[in-house]
PDB file of C-alpha atoms and ligand atoms in Angstrom:
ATOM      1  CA  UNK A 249      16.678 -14.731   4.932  1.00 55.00           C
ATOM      2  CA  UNK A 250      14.479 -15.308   1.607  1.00 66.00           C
ATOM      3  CA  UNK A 251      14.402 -13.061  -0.816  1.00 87.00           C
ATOM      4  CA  UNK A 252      11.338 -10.454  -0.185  1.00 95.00           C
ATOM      5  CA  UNK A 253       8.945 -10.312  -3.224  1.00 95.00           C
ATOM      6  CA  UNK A 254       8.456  -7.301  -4.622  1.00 97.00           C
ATOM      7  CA  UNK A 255       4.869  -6.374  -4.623  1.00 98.00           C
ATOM      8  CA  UNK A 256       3.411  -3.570  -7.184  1.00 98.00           C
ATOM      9  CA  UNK A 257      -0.247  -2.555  -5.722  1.00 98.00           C
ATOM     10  CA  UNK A 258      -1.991   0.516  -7.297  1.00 98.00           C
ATOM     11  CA  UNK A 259      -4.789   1.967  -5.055  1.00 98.00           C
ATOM     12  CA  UNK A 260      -7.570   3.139  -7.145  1.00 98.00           C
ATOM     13  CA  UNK A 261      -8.847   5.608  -4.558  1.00 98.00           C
ATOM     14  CA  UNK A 262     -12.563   7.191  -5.350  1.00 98.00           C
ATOM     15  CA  UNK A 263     -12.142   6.280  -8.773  1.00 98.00           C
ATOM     16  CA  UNK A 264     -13.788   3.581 -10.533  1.00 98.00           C
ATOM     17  CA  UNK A 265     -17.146   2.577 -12.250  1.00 98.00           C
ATOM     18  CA  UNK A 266     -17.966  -0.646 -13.701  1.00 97.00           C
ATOM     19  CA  UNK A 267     -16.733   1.068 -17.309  1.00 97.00           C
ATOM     20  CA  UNK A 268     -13.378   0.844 -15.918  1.00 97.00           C
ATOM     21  CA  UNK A 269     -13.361  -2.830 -15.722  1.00 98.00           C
ATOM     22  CA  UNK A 270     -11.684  -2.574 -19.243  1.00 98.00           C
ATOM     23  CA  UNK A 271      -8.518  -1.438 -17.943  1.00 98.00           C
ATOM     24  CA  UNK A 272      -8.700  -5.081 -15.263  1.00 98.00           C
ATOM     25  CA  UNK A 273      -9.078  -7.091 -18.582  1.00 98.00           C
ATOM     26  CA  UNK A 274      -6.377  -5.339 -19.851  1.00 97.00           C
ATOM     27  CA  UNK A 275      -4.329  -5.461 -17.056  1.00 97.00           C
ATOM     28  CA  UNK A 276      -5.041  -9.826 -17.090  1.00 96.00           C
ATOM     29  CA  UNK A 277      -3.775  -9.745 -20.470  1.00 95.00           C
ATOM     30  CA  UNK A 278      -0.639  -8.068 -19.377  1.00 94.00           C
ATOM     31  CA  UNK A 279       0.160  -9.741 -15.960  1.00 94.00           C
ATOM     32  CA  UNK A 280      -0.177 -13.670 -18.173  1.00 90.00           C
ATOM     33  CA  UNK A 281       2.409 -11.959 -20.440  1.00 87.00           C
ATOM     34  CA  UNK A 282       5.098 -11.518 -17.491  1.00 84.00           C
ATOM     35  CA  UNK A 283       6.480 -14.001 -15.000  1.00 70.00           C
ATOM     36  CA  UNK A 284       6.913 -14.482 -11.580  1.00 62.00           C
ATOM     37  CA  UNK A 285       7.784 -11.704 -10.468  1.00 77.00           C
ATOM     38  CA  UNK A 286       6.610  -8.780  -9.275  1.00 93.00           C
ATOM     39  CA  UNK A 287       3.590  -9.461  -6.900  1.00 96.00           C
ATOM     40  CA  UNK A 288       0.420  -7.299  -8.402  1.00 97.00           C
ATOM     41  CA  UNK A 289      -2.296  -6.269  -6.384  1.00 98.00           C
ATOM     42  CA  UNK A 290      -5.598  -3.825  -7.415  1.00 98.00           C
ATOM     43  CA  UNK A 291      -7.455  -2.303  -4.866  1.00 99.00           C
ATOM     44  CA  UNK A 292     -10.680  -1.008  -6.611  1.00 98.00           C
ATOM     45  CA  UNK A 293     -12.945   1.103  -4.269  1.00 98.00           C
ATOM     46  CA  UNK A 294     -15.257  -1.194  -2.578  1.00 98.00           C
ATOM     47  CA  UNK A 295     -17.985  -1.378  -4.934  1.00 98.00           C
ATOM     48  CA  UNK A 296     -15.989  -3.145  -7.754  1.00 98.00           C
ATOM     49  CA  UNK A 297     -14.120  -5.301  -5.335  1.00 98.00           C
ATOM     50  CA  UNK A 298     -16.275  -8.499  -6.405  1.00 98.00           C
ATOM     51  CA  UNK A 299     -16.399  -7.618  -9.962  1.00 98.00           C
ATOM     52  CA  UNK A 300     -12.607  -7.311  -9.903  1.00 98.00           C
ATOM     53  CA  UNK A 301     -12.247 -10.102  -8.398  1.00 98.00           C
ATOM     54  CA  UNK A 302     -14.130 -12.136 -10.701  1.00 98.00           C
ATOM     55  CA  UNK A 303     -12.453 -11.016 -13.370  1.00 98.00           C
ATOM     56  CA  UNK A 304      -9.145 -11.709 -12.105  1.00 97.00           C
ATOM     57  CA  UNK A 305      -9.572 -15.027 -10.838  1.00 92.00           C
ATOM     58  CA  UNK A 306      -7.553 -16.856 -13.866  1.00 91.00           C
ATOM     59  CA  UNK A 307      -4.926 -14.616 -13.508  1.00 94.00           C
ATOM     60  CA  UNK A 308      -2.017 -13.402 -10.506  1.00 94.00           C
ATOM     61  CA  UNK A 309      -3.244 -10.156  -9.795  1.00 97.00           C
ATOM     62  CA  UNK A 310      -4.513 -10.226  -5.995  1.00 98.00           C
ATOM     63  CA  UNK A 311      -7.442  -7.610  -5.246  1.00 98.00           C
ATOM     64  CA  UNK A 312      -6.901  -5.509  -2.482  1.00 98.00           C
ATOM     65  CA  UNK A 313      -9.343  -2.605  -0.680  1.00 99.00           C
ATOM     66  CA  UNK A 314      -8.568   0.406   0.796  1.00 98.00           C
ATOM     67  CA  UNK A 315      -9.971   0.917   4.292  1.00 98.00           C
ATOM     68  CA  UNK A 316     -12.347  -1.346   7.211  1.00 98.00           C
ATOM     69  CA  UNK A 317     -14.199  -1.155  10.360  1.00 98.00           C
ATOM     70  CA  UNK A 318     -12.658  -2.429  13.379  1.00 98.00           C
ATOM     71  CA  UNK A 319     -15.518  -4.198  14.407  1.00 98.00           C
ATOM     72  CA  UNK A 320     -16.852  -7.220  12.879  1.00 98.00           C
ATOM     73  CA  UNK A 321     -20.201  -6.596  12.084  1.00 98.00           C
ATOM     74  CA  UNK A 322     -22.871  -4.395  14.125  1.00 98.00           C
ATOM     75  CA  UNK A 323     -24.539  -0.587  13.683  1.00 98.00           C
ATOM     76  CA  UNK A 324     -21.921   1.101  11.741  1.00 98.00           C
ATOM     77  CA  UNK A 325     -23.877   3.069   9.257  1.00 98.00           C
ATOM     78  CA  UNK A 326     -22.038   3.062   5.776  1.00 98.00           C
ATOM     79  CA  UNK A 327     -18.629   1.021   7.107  1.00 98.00           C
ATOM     80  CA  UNK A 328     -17.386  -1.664   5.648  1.00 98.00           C
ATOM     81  CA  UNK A 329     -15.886  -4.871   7.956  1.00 98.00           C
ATOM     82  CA  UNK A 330     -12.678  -6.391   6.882  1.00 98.00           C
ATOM     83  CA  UNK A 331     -14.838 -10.048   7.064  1.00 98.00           C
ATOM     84  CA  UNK A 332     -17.192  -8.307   4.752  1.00 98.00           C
ATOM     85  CA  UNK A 333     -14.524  -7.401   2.217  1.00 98.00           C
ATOM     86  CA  UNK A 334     -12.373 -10.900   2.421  1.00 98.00           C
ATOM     87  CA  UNK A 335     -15.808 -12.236   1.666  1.00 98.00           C
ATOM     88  CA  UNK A 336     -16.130  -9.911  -1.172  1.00 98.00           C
ATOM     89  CA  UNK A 337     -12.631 -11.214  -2.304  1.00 98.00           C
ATOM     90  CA  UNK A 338     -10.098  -9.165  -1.330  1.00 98.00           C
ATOM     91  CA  UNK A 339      -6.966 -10.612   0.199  1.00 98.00           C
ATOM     92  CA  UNK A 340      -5.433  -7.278   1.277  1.00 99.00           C
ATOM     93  CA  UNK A 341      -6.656  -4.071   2.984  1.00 99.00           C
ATOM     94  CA  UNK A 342      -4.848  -0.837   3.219  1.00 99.00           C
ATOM     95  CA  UNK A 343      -4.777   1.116   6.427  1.00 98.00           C
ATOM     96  CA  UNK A 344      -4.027   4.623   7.192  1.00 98.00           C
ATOM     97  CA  UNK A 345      -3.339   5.923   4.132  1.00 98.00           C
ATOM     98  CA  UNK A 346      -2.857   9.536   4.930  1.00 98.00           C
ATOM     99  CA  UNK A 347      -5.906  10.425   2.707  1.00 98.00           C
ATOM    100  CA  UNK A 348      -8.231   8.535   5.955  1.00 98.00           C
ATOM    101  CA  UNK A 349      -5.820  10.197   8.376  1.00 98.00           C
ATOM    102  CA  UNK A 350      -6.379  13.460   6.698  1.00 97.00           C
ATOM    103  CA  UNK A 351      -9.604  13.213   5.329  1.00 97.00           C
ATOM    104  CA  UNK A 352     -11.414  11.171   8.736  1.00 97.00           C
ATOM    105  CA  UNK A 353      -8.677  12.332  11.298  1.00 97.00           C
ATOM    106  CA  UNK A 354      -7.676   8.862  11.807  1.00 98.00           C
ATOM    107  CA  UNK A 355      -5.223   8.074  14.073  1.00 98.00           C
ATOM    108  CA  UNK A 356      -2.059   6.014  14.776  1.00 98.00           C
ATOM    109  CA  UNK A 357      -4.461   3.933  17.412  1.00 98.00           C
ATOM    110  CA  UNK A 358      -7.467   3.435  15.376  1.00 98.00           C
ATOM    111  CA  UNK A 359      -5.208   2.160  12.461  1.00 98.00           C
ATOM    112  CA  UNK A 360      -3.686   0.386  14.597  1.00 98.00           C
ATOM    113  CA  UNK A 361      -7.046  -1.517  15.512  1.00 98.00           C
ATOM    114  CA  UNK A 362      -7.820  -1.493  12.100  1.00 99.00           C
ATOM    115  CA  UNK A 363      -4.750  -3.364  10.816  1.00 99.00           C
ATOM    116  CA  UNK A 364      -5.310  -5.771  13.518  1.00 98.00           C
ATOM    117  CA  UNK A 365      -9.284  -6.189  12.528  1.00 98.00           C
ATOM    118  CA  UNK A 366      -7.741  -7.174   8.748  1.00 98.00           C
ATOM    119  CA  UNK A 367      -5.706  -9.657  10.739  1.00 98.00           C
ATOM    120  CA  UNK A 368      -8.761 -11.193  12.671  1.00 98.00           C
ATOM    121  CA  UNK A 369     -10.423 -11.579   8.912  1.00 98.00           C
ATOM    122  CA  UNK A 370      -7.380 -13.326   7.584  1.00 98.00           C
ATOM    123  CA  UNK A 371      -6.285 -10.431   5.314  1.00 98.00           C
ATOM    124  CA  UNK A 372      -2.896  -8.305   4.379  1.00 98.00           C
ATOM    125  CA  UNK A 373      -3.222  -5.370   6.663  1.00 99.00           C
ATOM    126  CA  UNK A 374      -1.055  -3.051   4.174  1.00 99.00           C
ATOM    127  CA  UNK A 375      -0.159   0.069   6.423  1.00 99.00           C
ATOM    128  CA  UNK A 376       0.633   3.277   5.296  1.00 99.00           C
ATOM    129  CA  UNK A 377       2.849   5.727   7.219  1.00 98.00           C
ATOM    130  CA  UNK A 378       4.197   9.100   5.394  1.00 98.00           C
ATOM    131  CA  UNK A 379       5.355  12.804   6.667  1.00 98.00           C
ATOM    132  CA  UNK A 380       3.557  15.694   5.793  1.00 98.00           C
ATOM    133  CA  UNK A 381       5.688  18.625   3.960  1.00 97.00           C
ATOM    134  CA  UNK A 382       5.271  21.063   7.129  1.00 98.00           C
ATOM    135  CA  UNK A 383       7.236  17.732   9.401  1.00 98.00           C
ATOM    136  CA  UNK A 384       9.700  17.147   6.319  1.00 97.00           C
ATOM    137  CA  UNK A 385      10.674  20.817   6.401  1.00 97.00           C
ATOM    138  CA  UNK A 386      11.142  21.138  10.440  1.00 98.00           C
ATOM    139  CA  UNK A 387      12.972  17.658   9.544  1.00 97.00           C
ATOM    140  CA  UNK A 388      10.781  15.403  11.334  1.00 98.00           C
ATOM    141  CA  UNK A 389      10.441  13.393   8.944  1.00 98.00           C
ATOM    142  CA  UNK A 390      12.005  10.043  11.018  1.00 98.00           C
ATOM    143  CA  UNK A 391      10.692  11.020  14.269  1.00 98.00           C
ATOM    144  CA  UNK A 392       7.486  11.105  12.575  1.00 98.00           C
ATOM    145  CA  UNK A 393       7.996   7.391  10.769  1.00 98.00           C
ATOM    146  CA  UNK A 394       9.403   5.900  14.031  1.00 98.00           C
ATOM    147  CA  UNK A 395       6.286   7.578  15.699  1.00 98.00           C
ATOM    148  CA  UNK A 396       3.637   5.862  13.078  1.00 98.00           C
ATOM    149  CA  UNK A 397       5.588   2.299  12.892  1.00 98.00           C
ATOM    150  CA  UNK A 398       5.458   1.869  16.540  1.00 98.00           C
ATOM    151  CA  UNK A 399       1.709   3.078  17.293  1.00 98.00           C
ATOM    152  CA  UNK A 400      -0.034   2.627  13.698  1.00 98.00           C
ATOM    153  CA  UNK A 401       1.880  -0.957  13.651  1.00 98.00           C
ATOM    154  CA  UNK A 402       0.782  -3.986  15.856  1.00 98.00           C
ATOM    155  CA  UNK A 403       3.438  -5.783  17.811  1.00 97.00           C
ATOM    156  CA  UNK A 404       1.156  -8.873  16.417  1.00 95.00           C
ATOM    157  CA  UNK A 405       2.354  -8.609  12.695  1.00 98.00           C
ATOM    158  CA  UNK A 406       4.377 -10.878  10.588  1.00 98.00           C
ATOM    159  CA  UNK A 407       5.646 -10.248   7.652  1.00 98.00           C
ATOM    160  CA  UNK A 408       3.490 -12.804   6.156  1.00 98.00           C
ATOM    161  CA  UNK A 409       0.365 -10.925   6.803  1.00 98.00           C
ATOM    162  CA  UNK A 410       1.365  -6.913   7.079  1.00 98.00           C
ATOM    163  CA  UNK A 411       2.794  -4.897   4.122  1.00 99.00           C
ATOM    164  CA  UNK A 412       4.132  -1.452   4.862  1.00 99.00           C
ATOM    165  CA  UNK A 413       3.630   1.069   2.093  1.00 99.00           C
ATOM    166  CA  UNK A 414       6.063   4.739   2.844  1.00 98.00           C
ATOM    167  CA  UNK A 415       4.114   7.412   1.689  1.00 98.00           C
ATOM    168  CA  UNK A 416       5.236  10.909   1.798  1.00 98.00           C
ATOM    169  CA  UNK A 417       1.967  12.818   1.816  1.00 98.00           C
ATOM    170  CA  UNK A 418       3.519  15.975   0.103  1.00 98.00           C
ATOM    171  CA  UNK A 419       4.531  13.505  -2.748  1.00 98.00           C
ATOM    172  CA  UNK A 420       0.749  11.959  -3.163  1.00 98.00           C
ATOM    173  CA  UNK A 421      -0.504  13.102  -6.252  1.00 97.00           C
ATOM    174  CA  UNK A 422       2.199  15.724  -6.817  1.00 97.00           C
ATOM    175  CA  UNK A 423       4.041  14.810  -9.331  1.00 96.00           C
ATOM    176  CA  UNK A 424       7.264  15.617  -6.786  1.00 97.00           C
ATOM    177  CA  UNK A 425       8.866  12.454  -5.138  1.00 97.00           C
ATOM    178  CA  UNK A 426      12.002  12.781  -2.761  1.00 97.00           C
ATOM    179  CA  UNK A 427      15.582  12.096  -4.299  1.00 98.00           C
ATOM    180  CA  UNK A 428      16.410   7.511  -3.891  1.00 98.00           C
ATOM    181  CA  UNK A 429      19.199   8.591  -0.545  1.00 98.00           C
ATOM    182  CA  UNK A 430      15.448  10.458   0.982  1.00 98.00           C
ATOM    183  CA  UNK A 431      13.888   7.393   0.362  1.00 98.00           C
ATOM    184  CA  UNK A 432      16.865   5.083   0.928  1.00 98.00           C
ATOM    185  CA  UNK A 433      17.123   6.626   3.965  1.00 98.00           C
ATOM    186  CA  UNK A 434      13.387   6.491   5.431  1.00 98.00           C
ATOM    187  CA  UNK A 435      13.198   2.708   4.307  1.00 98.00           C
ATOM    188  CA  UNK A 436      16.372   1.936   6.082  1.00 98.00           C
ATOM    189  CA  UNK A 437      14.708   3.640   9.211  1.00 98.00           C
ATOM    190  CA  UNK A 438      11.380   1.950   8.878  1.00 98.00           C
ATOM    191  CA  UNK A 439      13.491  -1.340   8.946  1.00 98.00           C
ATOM    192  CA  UNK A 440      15.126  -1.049  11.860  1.00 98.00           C
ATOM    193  CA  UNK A 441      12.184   0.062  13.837  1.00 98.00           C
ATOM    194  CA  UNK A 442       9.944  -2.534  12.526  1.00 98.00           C
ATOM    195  CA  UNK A 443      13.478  -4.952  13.808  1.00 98.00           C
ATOM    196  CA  UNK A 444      12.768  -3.251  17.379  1.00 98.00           C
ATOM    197  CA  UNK A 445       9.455  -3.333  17.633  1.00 98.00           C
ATOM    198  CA  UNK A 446       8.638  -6.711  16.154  1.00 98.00           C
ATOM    199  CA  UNK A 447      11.997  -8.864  16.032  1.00 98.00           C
ATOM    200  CA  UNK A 448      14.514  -9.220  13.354  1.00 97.00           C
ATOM    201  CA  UNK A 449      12.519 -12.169  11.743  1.00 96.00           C
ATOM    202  CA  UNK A 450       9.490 -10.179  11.285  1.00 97.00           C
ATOM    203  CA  UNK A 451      10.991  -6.981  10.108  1.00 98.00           C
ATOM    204  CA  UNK A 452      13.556  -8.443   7.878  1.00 97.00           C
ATOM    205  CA  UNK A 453      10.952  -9.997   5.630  1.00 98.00           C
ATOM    206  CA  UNK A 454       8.383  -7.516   5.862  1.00 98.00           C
ATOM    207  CA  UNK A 455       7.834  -5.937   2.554  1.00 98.00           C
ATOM    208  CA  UNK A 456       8.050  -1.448   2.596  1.00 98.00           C
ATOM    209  CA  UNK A 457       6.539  -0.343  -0.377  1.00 98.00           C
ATOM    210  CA  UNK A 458       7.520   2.993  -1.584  1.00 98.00           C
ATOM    211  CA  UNK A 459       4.076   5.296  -2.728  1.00 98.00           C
ATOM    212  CA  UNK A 460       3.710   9.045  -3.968  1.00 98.00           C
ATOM    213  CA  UNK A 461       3.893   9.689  -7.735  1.00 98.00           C
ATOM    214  CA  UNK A 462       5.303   6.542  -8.667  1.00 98.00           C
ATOM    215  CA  UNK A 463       5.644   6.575 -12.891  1.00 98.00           C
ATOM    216  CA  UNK A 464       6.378   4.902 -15.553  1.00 98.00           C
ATOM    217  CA  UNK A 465       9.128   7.081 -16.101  1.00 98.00           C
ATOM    218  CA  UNK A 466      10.635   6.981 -12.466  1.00 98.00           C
ATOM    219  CA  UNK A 467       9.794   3.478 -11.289  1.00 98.00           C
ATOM    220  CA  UNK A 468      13.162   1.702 -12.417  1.00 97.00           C
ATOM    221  CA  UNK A 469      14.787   4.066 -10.218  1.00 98.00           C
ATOM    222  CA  UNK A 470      12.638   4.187  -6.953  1.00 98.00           C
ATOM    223  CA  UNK A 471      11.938   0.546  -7.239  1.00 97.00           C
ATOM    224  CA  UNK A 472      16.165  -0.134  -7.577  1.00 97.00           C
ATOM    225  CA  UNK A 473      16.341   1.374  -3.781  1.00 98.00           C
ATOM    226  CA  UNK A 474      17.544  -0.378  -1.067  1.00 98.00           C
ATOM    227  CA  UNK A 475      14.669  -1.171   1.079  1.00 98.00           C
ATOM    228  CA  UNK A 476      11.979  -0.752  -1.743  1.00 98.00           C
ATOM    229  CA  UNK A 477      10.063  -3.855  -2.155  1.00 98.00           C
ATOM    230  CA  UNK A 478       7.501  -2.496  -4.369  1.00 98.00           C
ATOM    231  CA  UNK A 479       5.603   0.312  -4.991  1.00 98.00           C
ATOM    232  CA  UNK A 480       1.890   1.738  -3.878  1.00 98.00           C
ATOM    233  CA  UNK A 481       0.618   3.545  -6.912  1.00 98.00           C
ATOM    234  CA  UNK A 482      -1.802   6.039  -7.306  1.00 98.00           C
ATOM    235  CA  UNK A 483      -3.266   7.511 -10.268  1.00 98.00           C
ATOM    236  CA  UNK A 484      -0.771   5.303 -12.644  1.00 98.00           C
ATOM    237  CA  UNK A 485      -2.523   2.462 -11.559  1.00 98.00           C
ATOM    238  CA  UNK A 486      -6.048   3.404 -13.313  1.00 98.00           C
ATOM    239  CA  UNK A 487      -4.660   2.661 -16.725  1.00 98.00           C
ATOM    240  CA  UNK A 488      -3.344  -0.619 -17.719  1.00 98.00           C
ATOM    241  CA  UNK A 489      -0.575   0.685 -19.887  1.00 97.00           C
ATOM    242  CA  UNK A 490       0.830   3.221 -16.988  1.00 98.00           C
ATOM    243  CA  UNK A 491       0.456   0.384 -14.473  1.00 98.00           C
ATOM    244  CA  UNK A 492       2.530  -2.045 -16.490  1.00 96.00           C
ATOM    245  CA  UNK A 493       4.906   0.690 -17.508  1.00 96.00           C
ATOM    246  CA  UNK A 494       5.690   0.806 -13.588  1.00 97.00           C
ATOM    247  CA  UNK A 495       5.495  -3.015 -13.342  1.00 96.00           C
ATOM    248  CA  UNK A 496       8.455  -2.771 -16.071  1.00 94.00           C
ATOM    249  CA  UNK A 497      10.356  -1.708 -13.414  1.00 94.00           C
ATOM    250  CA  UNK A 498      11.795  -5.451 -12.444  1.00 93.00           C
ATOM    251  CA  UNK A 499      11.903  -5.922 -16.113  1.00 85.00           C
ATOM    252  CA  UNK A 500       9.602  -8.636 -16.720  1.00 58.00           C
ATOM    253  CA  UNK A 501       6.363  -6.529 -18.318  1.00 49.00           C
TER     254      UNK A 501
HETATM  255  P1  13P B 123      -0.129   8.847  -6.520  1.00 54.12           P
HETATM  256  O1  13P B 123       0.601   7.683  -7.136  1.00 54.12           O
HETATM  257  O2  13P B 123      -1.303   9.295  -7.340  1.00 54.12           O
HETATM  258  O3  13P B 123       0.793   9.933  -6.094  1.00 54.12           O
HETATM  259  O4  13P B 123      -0.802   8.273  -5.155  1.00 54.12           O
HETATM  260  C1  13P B 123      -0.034   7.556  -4.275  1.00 54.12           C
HETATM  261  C2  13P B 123      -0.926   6.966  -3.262  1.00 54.12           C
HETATM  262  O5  13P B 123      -1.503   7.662  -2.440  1.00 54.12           O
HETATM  263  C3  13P B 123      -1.113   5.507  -3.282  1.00 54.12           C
HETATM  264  O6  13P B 123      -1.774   5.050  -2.140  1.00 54.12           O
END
């Protein structure tokens, strides 16, 4: 099996105007100062998804967006189709992060048809799974990952074109992440039920990005976990200099 490539994505949420396009320039500067690896990916809300893209078109960084219609095209007031955004120039679209699960009561199935819609465009579906604090206390926390892998994840995906991203939703913007055996342990779990529900091949390559208060100051060690292939990062990933102090985690920044 090939070595996975890590992948460091930071999800810029509702945040974002086109005076933030500083922090993209900055961020080209850094990424032609590193090598290889990691992977980077942006994924600017969808109004700045063509402007970012423009602006990183000289350099590695891969722009990503943050949620699609199932449908193609058609009377979907305000929705966005994953054609619309690959045209836009994204490459990648997250799914079901827990903020659209919360937020629009999505569910495993409609993510589910969502990742597969990304497919259909020719884009990374990048699907986000994650326990609430109420399941991690009652120790659900597995059942609840095994539960969201094999509904939220199409039996369809390679690991060419789906990314999973583990995102404990009590760790989302709290500042509190769980200890590296928590996450050690829910990546190793993802894993194997990604092996049975889409084949060794599939699952073994597939990268599971860790997300939920990823830092500068606590990347080295998250990223160093078995099973993490990257991180999905939050409000670090608005400022060049945070972002690249995570990207510093596989010591090439
Ligand atoms: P924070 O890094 O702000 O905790 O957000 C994580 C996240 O939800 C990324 O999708």
């Amino acid at each position: 099996m090939a070595e996975i490539q890590p992948l460091v994505a930071g999800n810029w949420k509702m945040n974002g105007t086109q005076e933030s396009l500083g922090e993209i320039r900055a961020m080209c500067e850094r990424a032609a100062r590193i090598g290889a690896r990691p992977h980077l990916m942006i994924c600017p809300p969808a109004t700045l998804i063509s402007r970012v893209k423009g602006l990183v078109a000289a350099s590695p960084i891969q722009v990503g967006a943050q949620d699609c219609h199932t449908a193609e095209r058609g009377a979907h007031t305000g929705d966005i189709s994953a054609e619309m955004l690959k045209d836009a120039g994204a490459s990648a679209v997250i799914v079901g992060h827990s903020e659209r699960r919360g937020d629009h009561g999505e569910s495993d199935a409609l993510v589910r048809a969502k990742a597969l819609a990304a497919h259909r465009a020719g884009l990374i579906a990048i699907i986000c799974i994650g326990e609430t604090e109420g399941q991690r206390r009652y120790e659900l926390t597995l059942p609840v990952l095994g539960r969201q892998v094999r509904a939220s994840v199409p039996e369809s995906a390679t690991a060419a074109n789906t990314i999973i991203a583990y995102e404990p939703v009590w760790a989302i913007g709290t500042g509190l992440t769980p200890t590296t055996d928590d996450v050690a342990e829910a990546h190793a779990f993802i894993r194997q039920t990604l092996a049975e529900h889409l084949g060794e091949e599939a699952a073994g390559g597939m990268r599971i990005l860790y997300g939920g208060s990823v830092k500068p100051a606590n990347a080295a060690e998250l990223m160093s976990v078995a099973n993490v292939n990257g991180a999905l990062v939050g409000g670090a990933s608005l400022k060049a200099e945070d972002f690249f102090g995570i990207v510093a985690a596989y010591g090439s920044a």
